[in-house]
Coordinates of C-alpha atoms (C1' of nucleotides) in Angstrom, one line a residue:
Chain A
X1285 CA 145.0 185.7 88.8
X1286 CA 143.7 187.2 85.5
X1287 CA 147.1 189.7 85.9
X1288 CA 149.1 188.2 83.6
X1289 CA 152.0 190.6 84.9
X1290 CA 152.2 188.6 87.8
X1291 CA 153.3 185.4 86.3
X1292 CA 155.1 186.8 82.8
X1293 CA 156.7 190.0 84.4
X1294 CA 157.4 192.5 82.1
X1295 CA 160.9 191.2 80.7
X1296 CA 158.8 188.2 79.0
X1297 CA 158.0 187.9 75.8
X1298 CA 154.4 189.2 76.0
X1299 CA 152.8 190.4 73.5
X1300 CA 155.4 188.8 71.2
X1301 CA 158.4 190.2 69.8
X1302 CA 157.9 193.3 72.1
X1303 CA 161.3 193.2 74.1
X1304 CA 164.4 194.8 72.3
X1305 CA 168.0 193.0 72.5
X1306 CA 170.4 196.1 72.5
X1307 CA 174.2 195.6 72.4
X1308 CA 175.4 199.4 73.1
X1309 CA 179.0 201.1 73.7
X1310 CA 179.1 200.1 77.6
X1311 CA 179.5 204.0 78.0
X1312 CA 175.6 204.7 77.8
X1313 CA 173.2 204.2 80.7
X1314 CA 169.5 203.9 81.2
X1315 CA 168.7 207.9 80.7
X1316 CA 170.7 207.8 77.2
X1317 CA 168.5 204.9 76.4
X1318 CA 165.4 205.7 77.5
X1319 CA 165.7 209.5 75.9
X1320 CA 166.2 207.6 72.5
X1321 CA 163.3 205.0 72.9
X1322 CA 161.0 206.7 75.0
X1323 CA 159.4 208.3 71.6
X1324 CA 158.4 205.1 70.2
X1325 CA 155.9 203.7 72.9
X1326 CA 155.6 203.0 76.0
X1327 CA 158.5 201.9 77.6
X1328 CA 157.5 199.3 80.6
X1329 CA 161.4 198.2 81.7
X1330 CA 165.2 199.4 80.4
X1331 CA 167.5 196.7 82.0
X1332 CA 171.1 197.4 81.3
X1333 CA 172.6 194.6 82.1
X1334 CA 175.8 194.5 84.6
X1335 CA 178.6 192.4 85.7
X1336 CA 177.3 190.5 89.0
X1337 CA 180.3 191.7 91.1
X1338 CA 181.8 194.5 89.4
X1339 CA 178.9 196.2 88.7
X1340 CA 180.3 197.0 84.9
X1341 CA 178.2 197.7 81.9
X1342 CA 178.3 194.3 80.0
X1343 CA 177.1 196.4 76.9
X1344 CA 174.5 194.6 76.1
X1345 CA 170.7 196.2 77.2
X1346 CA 167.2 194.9 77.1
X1347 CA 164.5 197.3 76.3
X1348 CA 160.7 196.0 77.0
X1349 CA 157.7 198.2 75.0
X1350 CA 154.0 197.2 75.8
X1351 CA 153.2 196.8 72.3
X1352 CA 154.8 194.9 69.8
X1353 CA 154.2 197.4 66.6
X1354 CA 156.2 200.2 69.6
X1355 CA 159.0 197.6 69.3
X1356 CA 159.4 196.7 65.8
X1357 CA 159.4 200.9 64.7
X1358 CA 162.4 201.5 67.7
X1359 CA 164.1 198.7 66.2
X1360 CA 163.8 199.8 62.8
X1361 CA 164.8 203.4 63.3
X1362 CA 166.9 203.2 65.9
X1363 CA 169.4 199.8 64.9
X1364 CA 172.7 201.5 64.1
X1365 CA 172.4 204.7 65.4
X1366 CA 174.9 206.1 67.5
X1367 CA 173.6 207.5 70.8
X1368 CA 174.6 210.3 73.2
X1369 CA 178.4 211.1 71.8
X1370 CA 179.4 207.5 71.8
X1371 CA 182.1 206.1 69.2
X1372 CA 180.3 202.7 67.9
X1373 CA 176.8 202.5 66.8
X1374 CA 174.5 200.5 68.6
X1375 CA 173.0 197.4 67.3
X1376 CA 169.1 196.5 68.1
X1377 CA 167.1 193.3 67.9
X1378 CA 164.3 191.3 69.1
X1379 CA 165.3 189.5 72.0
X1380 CA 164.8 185.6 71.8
X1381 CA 162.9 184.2 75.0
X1382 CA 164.9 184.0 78.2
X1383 CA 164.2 179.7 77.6
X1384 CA 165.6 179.7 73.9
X1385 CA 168.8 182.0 75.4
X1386 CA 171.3 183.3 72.6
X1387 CA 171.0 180.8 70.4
X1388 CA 169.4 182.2 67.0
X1389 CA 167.9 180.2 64.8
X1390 CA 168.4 180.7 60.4
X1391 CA 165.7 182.5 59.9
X1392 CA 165.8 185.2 62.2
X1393 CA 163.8 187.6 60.4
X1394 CA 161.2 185.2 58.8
X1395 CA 159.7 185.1 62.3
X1396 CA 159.2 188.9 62.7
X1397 CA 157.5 189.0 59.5
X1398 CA 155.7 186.2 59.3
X1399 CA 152.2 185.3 60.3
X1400 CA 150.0 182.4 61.2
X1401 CA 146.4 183.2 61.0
X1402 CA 143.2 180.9 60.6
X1403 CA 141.0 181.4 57.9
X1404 CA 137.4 180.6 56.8
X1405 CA 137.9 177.7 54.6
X1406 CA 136.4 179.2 51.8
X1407 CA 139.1 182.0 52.0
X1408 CA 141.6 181.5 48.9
X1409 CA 145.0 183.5 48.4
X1410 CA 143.9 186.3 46.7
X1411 CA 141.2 187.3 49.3
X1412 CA 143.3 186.8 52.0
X1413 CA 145.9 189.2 50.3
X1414 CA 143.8 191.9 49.6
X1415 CA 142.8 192.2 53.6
X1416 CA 146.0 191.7 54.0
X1417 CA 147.6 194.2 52.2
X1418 CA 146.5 197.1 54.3
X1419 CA 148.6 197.0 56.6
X1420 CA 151.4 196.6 54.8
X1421 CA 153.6 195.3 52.0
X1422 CA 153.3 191.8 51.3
X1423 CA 155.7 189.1 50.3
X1424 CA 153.3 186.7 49.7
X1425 CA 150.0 185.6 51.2
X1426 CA 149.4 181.9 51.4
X1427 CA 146.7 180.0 52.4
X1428 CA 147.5 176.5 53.1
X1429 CA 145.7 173.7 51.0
X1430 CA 145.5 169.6 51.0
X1431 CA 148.3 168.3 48.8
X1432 CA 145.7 166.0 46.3
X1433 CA 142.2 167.7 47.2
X1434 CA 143.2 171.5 47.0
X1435 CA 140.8 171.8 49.8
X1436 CA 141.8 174.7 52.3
X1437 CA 143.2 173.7 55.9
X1438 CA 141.9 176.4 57.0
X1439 CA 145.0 178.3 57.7
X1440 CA 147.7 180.6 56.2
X1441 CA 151.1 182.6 56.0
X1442 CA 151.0 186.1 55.7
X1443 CA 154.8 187.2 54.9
X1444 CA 155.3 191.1 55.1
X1445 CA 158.6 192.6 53.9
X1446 CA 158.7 194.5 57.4
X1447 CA 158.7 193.6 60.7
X1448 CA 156.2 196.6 61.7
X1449 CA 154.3 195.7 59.2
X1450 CA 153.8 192.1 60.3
X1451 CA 153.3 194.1 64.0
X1452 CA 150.4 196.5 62.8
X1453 CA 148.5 193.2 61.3
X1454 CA 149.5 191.6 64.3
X1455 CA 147.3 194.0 66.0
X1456 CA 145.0 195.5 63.6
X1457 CA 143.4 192.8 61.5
X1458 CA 139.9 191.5 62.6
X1459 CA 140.5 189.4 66.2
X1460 CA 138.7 186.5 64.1
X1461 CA 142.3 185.5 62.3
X1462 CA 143.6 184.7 65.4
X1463 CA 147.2 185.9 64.4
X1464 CA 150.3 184.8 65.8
X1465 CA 154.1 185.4 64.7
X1466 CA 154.5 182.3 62.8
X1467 CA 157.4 180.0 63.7
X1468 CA 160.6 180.3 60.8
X1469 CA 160.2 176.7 58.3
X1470 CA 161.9 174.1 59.5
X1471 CA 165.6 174.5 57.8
X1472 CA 167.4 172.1 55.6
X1473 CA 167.3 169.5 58.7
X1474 CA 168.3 165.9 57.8
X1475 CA 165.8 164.6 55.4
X1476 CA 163.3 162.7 57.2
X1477 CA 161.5 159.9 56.2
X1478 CA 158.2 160.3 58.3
X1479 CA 155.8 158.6 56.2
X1480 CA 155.3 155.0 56.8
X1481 CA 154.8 153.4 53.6
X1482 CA 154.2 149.6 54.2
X1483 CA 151.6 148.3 52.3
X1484 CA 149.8 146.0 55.2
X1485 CA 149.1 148.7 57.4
X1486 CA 146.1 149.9 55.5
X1487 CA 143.7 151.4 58.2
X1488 CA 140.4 151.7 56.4
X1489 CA 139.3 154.2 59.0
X1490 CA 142.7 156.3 58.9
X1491 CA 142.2 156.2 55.0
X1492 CA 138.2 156.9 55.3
X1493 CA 138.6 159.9 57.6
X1494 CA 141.6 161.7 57.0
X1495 CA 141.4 163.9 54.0
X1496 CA 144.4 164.2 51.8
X1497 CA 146.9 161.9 53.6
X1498 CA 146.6 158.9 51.8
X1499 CA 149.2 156.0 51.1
X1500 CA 148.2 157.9 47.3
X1501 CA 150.8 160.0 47.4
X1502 CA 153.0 157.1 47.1
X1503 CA 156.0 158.1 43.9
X1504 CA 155.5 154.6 42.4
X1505 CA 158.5 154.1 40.1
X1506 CA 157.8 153.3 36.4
X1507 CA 158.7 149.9 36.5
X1508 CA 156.1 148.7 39.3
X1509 CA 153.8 149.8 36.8
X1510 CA 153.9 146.5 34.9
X1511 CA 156.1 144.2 36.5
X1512 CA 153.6 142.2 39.1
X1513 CA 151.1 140.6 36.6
X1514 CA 148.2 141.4 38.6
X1515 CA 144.9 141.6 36.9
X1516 CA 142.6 141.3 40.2
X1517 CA 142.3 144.6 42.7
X1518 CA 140.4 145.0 45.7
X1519 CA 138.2 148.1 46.0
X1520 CA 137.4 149.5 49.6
X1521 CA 134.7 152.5 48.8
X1522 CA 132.2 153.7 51.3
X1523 CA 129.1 152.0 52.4
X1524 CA 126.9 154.4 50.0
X1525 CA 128.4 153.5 46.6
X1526 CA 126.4 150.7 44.6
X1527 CA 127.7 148.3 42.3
X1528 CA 126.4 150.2 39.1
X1529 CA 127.9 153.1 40.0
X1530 CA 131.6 151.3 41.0
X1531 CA 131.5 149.4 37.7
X1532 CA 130.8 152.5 35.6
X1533 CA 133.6 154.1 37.1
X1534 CA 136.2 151.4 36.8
X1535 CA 134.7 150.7 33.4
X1536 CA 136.3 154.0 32.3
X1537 CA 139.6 151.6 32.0
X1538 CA 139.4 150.0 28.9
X1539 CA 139.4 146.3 29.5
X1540 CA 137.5 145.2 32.8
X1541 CA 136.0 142.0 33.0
X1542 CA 133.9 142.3 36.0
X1543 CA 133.3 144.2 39.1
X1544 CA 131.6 142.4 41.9
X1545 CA 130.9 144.3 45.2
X1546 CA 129.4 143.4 48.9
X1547 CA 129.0 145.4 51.5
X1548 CA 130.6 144.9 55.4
X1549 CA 129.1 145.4 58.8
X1550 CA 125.2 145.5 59.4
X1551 CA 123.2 144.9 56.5
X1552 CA 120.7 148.0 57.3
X1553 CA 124.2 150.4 58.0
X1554 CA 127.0 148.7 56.2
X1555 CA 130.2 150.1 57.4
X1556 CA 132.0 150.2 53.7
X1557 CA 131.8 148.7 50.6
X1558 CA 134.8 145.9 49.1
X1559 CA 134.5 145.2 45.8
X1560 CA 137.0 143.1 43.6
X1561 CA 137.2 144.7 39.9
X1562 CA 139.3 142.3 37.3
X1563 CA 140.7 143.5 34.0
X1564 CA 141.9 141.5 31.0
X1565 CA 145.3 142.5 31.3
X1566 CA 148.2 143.8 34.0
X1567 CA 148.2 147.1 32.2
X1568 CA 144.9 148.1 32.5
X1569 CA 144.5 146.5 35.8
X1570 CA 147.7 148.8 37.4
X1571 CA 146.3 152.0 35.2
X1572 CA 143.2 151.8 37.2
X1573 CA 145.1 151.3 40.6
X1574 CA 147.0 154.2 40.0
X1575 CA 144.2 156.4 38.9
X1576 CA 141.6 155.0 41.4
X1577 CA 143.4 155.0 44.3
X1578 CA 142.8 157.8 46.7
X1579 CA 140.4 159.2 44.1
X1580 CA 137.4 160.7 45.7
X1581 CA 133.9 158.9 45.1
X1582 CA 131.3 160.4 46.3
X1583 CA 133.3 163.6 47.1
X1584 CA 134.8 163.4 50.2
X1585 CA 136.0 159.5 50.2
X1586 CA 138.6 158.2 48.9
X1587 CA 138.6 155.0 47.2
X1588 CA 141.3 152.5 48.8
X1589 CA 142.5 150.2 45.5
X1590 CA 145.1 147.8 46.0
X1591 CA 146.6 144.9 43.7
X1592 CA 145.0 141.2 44.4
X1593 CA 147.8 138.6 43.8
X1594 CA 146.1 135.7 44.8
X1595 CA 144.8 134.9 41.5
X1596 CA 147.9 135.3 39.1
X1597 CA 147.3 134.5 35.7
X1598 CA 149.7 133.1 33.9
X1599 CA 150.7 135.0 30.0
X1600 CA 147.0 133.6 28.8
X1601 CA 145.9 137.1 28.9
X1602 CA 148.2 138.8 26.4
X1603 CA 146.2 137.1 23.5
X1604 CA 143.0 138.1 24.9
X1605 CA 144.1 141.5 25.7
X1606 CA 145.8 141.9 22.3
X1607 CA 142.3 141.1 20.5
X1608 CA 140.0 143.5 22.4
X1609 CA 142.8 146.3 22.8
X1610 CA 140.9 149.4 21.6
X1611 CA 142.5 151.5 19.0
X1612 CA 145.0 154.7 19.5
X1613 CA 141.9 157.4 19.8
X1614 CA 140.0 155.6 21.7
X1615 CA 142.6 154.8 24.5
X1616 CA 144.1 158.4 24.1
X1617 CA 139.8 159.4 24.6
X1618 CA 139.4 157.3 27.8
X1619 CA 142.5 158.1 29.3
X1620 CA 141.7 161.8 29.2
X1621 CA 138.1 161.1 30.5
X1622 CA 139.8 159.5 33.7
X1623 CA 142.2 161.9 33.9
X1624 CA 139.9 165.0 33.8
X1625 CA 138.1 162.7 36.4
X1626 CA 140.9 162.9 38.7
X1627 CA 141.5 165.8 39.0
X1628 CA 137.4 166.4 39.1
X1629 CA 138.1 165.0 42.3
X1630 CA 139.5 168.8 43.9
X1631 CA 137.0 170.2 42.3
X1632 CA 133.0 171.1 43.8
X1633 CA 131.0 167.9 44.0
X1634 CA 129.1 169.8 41.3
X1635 CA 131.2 169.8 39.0
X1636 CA 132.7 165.9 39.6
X1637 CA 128.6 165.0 39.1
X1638 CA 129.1 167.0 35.9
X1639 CA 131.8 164.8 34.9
X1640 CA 130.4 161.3 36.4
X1641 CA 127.7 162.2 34.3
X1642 CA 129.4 160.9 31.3
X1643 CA 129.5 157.1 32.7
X1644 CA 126.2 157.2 35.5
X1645 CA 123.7 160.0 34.0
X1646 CA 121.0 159.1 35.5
X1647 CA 120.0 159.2 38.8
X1648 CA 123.0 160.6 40.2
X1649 CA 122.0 163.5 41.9
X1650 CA 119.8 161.6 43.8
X1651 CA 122.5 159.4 45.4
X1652 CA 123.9 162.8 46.1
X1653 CA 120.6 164.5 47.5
X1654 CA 117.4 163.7 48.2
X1655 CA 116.4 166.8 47.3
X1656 CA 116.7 169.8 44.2
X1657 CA 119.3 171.6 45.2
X1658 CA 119.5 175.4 44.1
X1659 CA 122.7 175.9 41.7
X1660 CA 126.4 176.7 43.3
X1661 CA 126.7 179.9 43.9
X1662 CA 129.7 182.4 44.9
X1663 CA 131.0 182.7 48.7
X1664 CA 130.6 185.5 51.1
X1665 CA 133.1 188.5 50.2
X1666 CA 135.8 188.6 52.6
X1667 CA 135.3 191.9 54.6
X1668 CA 131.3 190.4 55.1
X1669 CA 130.4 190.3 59.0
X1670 CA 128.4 187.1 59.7
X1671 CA 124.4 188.1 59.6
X1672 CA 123.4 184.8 60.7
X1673 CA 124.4 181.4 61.3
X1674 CA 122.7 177.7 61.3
X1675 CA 123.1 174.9 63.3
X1676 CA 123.6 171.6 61.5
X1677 CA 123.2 168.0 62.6
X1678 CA 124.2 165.0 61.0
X1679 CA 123.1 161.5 61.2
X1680 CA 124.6 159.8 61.8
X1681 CA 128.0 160.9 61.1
X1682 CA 129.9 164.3 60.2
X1683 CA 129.8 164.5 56.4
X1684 CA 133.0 165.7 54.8
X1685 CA 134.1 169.3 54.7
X1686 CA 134.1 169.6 50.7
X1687 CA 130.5 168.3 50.8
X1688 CA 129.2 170.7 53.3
X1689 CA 130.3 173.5 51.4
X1690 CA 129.3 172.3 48.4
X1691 CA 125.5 172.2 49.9
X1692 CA 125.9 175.4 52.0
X1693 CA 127.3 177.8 49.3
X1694 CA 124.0 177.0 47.2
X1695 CA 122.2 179.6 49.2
X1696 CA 124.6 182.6 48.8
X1697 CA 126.6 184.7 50.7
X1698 CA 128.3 181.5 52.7
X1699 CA 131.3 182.8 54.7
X1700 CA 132.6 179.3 56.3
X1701 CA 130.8 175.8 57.6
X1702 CA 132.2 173.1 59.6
X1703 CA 131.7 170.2 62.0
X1704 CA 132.7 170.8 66.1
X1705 CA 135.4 168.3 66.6
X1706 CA 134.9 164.7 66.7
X1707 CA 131.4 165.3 66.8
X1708 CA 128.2 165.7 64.2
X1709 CA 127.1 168.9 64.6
X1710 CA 128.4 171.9 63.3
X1711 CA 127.6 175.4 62.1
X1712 CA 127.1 177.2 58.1
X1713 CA 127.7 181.5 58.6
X1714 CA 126.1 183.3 55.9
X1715 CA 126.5 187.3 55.8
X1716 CA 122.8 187.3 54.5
X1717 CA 119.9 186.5 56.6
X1718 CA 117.9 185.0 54.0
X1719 CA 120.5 182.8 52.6
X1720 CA 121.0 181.1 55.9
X1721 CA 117.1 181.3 55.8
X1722 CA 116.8 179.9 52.8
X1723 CA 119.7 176.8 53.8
X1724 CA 117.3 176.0 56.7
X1725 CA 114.4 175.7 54.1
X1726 CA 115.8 174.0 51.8
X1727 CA 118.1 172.0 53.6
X1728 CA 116.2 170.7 56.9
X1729 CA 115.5 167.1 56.7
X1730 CA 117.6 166.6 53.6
X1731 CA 119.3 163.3 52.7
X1732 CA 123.0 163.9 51.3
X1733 CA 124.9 160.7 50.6
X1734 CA 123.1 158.7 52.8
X1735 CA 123.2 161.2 55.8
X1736 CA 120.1 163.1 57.1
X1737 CA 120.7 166.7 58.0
X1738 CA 118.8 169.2 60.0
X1739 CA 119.6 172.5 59.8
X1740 CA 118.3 174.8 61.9
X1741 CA 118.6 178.5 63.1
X1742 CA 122.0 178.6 66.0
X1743 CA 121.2 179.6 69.2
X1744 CA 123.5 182.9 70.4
X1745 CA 126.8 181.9 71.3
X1746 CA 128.0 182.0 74.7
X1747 CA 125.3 182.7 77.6
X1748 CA 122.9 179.4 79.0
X1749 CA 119.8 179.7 76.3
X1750 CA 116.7 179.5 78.2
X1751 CA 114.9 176.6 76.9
X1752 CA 112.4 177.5 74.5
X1753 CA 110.5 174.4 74.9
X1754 CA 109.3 175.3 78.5
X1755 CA 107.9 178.8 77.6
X1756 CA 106.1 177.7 74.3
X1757 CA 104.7 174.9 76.5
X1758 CA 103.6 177.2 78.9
X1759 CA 101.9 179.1 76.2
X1760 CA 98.6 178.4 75.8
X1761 CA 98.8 176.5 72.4
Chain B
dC886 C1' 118.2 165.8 70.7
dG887 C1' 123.1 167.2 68.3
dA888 C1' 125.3 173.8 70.8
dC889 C1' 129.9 176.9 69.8
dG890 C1' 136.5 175.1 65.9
dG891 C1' 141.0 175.1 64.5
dG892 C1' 147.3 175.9 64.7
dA893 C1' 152.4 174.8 60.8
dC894 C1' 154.4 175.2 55.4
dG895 C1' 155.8 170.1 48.5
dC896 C1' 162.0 172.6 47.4
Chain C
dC1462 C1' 180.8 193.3 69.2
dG1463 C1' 176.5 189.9 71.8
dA1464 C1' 171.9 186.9 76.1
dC1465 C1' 169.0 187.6 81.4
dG1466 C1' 168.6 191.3 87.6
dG1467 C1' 165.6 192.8 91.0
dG1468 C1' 161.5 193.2 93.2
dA1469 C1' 158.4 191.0 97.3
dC1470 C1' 152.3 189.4 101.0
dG1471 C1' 147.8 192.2 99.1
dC1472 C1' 142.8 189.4 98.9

DNA sequence: CGACGGGACGC
DNA sequence: CGACGGGACGC
């Protein structure tokens, strides 16, 4: 049952793009074909296709090769030759899948050429084109990245110019990329409107969890920017942030009034934070909202902002607002301050502390971390094998994958670091012993943003680990 | 007290 | 121009 022969048989698309569509001068039979494709690999099945009754060349000829990369050089050397004394030249391509048929889709030759692979997360594009690039020439190397935080998906398009290029990276590159042929981008199909934008479905979960897929992305046309009059919004942050902290933040605006927060759920283990923020004026009030909203704070949440209307004021702000409006520089000042701020927010916790530092200097860090943590330091080089790996646990949830690396990379040499699915353990590989040494020093016992962490050596992978605990208790002492 | 991931592209 | 046959029971 582990034959895979026996359910694929060796017309089927396996390995990928390894089968050969040939449409031929009906004259030619298998022996002319197999003398001009034998030298390419190793041929597992010529099928020259005939009429059911008549038993007539239909012209057309499938041509199966064990190995993809055998394929793709036949095709290219072979596609418009003209074989054994015939008049036309023959034409060769990869066939489609006996369920897709003979239709073809646009792209036909994006798909040879074209791979999927998965990637550490700390991989960007230029690493993953210089591995890359050895097998071939590249069109462009792509990892793919959140739209607002930048962070990786952990995936990427490798685009070669040739289809036995894309083949020998198919088969070469390190088993860890987990290549396939990647399916052509959806063509110009009919425009559709997937997102569902209506403003009372706000899922404070969906928003809490989900990175990068926020109601934020939202194109708000200019004229909502003023038009509603609100001066009240209605914060939902996580559990962690305080009230200093939230009204230092939305005091970057010019003209707050007040900031009041409470917290939701258990009183020990709140389950998020609501806070209503009021400005002096409609302007300000809808210039926070837009810069607030979906901003991260602490790294890896995103504030949820949305207008209040319940508490409409009439026009008795404009004088108000008029009085304590700040002059040209120092709006122009503050505005640049939040937006260097936002777009802080893609950027390494680090950094974003660098810049929060400017409204909450103090004890930051230590909301961050309960303890000093060494200074950022560069990943793992791309070609490192991983020397050793740790085994995290959090408590009592998963934190956030920009926060994890943030903390990991401190030690050095950090190739990748994730949570198992659904779940809140996970693993940090470092090419360095010591650095994931170091990490389990440094970092076991920990308190980041509320959430204790152990972090301990991994067990091997794969085979049932004797437990430990058994022979040290056997042990005398 | 938790143990081995994940898969689709801003036009 | 141009898209899918034939083989066959062993452990």
């Amino acid at each position: 049952m582990t034959d895979r022969r026996s359910s694929m048989g060796s017309s089927s698309d396996d390995p990928p793009n390894s089968r050969l569509f040939i449409i031929a001068p009906k004259t030619l039979n298998e022996d002319d074909f197999r003398k001009a494709f034998e030298e390419f690999g190793n041929i597992e099945e010529i099928w020259v296709v005939k009429d059911r009754q008549t038993g007539d060349n239909k012209g057309v000829t499938y041509i199966k090769y064990s190995k993809t990369s055998e394929a793709a050089k036949a095709l290219e050397t072979m596609n418009g030759k003209v074989l054994g004394g015939a008049i036309r030249s023959i034409k060769v391509m990869i066939a489609a899948s006996r369920e897709q048929g003979s239709k073809r889709d646009s792209n036909e030759e994006e798909k040879m050429q074209r791979l999927f692979v998965m990637v550490p997360r700390s991989m960007m594009d230029s690493e993953l084109y210089d591995y890359f690039k050895q097998f071939g020439d590249i069109d462009y190397a792509s990892v793919i990245k959140d739209k607002t935080t930048r962070e990786s998906k952990g995936f990427a398009y490798v685009k070669y110019l040739k289809f036995s290029q894309a083949a020998a990276a198919f088969e070469q590159c390190d088993r860890k990329y987990k290549p396939v042929f990647a399916e052509p981008r959806k063509s110009n199909m009919s425009r559709n409107e997937d997102r569902n934008y209506s403003s009372s479905s706000f899922d404070f979960n969906r928003d809490f969890n989900k990175s990068g897929h926020t109601l934020q992305s939202l194109p708000v046309p200019p004229e909502h920017y003023n038009n509603d009059g609100y001066t009240k919004l209605m914060i939902i942050a996580s559990p962690q942030v305080n009230q200093d902290q939230l009204w230092k933040l939305f005091d970057i605006v010019p003209g707050m009034d007040y900031c009041q927060l409470r917290y939701e759920g258990d009183r020990m283990r709140p389950s998020r934070a609501i806070a209503e923020v009021v400005y002096n004026s409609p302007q300000w009030a809808s210039y926070a909202k837009e810069k607030f909203h979906g901003f991260e704070y602490p790294p890896g949440y995103r504030l949820i902002v949305r207008p209040e209307y319940d508490n409409l004021r009439s026009t008795s702000y404009s004088s108000k607002s008029l009085e304590k409006k700040p002059d040209i520089l120092q709006i122009a000042e503050t505005i640049a301050q939040a937006s260097s701020l936002i777009q802080a927010a893609g950027l390494s916790p680090d950094l974003l502390q660098a810049k929060l530092g400017l409204i909450a200097p103090s004890k930051d860090s230590e909301v961050y971390c309960s303890i000093k943590l060494p200074d950022v330091q560069p990943l793992a080089g791309i070609d490192d094998e991983t020397a050793a790996r740790c085994f995290i646990v959090c408590t009592p949830t998963a934190l956030p994958n920009s926060v994890l690396k943030d903390i990991f990379c401190r030690f050095g040499n950090l190739i990748d670091v994730y949570m198992l699915n659904n779940r809140n353990c996970g693993y940090a590989k470092f090419s360095s012993r010591k650095s994931a040494e170091d990490a389990i020093h440094t970092l076991h016992g920990a308190d980041i943003l509320g959430t204790r962490i152990k972090v301990l050596e991994a067990e091997e992978r794969g085979d049932n680990n004797r437990k430990r605990q058994r022979i040290d208790a056997e042990s005398p002492f």
